[in-house]
């Protein structure tokens, strides 16, 4: 099992500002790291895979970076619809492991 | 557009069996390119992968749950199902079904989720 640790647990940012979320793996997962967005009462939505590739239909303000054990998700200019919980997930090895999530809230 | 929809009881008594079904529409569950999964999220906690099935019958189970879970597929109905036996309050969660891309443990489509509460 690979432990995925997300920080911070909650991030307060004003609309229009930049937000950076972090995810750390307990061992290297190469670039096999995904980010999901989850809004209240909704299913998670795939945002980023392969650490930095945006999924279909995801706006360019979302970007991912990192490799090995350290990863980040950056939202360049926060829109109202971006306030949600973000999960990271490693898929380098079985079983797949998720982080505990970072809640991005309006400041 | 692919859609997944979970169904099943919202309340299960302790020690009983939780049974859920996921109905896939807008695509075939019999595609060799995809696997089908159950993932859960206890209240206030992170996501936990439970199990995977391919239409050929190949299965994978979370080692921590393996002794209590069974996943199955019904290609004639375009559905797959989960059974979790001997449930306790710790199994209370929102249960999601999802599609896994090419057996790579990446989940690109998810159902809306269904809350299952274990309580007497």
Tab-separated table of N, CA and C in Angstrom, chain B residues 3 10-11 15-16 36 40 49 65 98 104 107 109:
chain	number	residue	atom	x	y	z
B	3	UNK	N	-23.135	6.648	-18.756
B	3	UNK	CA	-23.690	6.926	-17.432
B	3	UNK	C	-23.664	5.660	-16.596
B	10	UNK	N	-30.615	1.584	1.159
B	10	UNK	CA	-29.874	2.643	1.818
B	10	UNK	C	-29.575	2.337	3.274
B	11	UNK	N	-30.198	1.295	3.788
B	11	UNK	CA	-30.015	0.928	5.195
B	11	UNK	C	-29.819	-0.585	5.286
B	15	UNK	N	-24.152	-6.997	10.647
B	15	UNK	CA	-23.913	-8.419	10.392
B	15	UNK	C	-24.600	-8.929	9.124
B	16	UNK	N	-25.420	-8.094	8.503
B	16	UNK	CA	-26.086	-8.510	7.277
B	16	UNK	C	-25.206	-8.245	6.058
B	36	UNK	N	-14.476	-2.399	-14.418
B	36	UNK	CA	-15.566	-1.765	-13.692
B	36	UNK	C	-15.329	-1.937	-12.201
B	40	UNK	N	-15.619	3.470	-2.329
B	40	UNK	CA	-16.494	4.035	-1.311
B	40	UNK	C	-15.836	5.193	-0.582
B	49	UNK	N	-10.776	2.353	-2.621
B	49	UNK	CA	-11.094	1.402	-3.680
B	49	UNK	C	-11.490	0.065	-3.061
B	65	UNK	N	-10.483	-5.990	2.482
B	65	UNK	CA	-11.908	-6.340	2.441
B	65	UNK	C	-12.166	-7.690	1.772
B	98	UNK	N	-17.666	2.917	-10.823
B	98	UNK	CA	-16.821	3.711	-11.714
B	98	UNK	C	-16.264	2.839	-12.836
B	104	UNK	N	-5.742	0.248	-16.043
B	104	UNK	CA	-4.646	1.049	-15.526
B	104	UNK	C	-4.907	1.720	-14.204
B	107	UNK	N	-9.726	6.149	-13.098
B	107	UNK	CA	-11.178	6.089	-13.145
B	107	UNK	C	-11.727	7.315	-13.866
B	109	UNK	N	-15.050	7.616	-15.455
B	109	UNK	CA	-16.476	7.870	-15.296
B	109	UNK	C	-16.927	7.291	-13.960
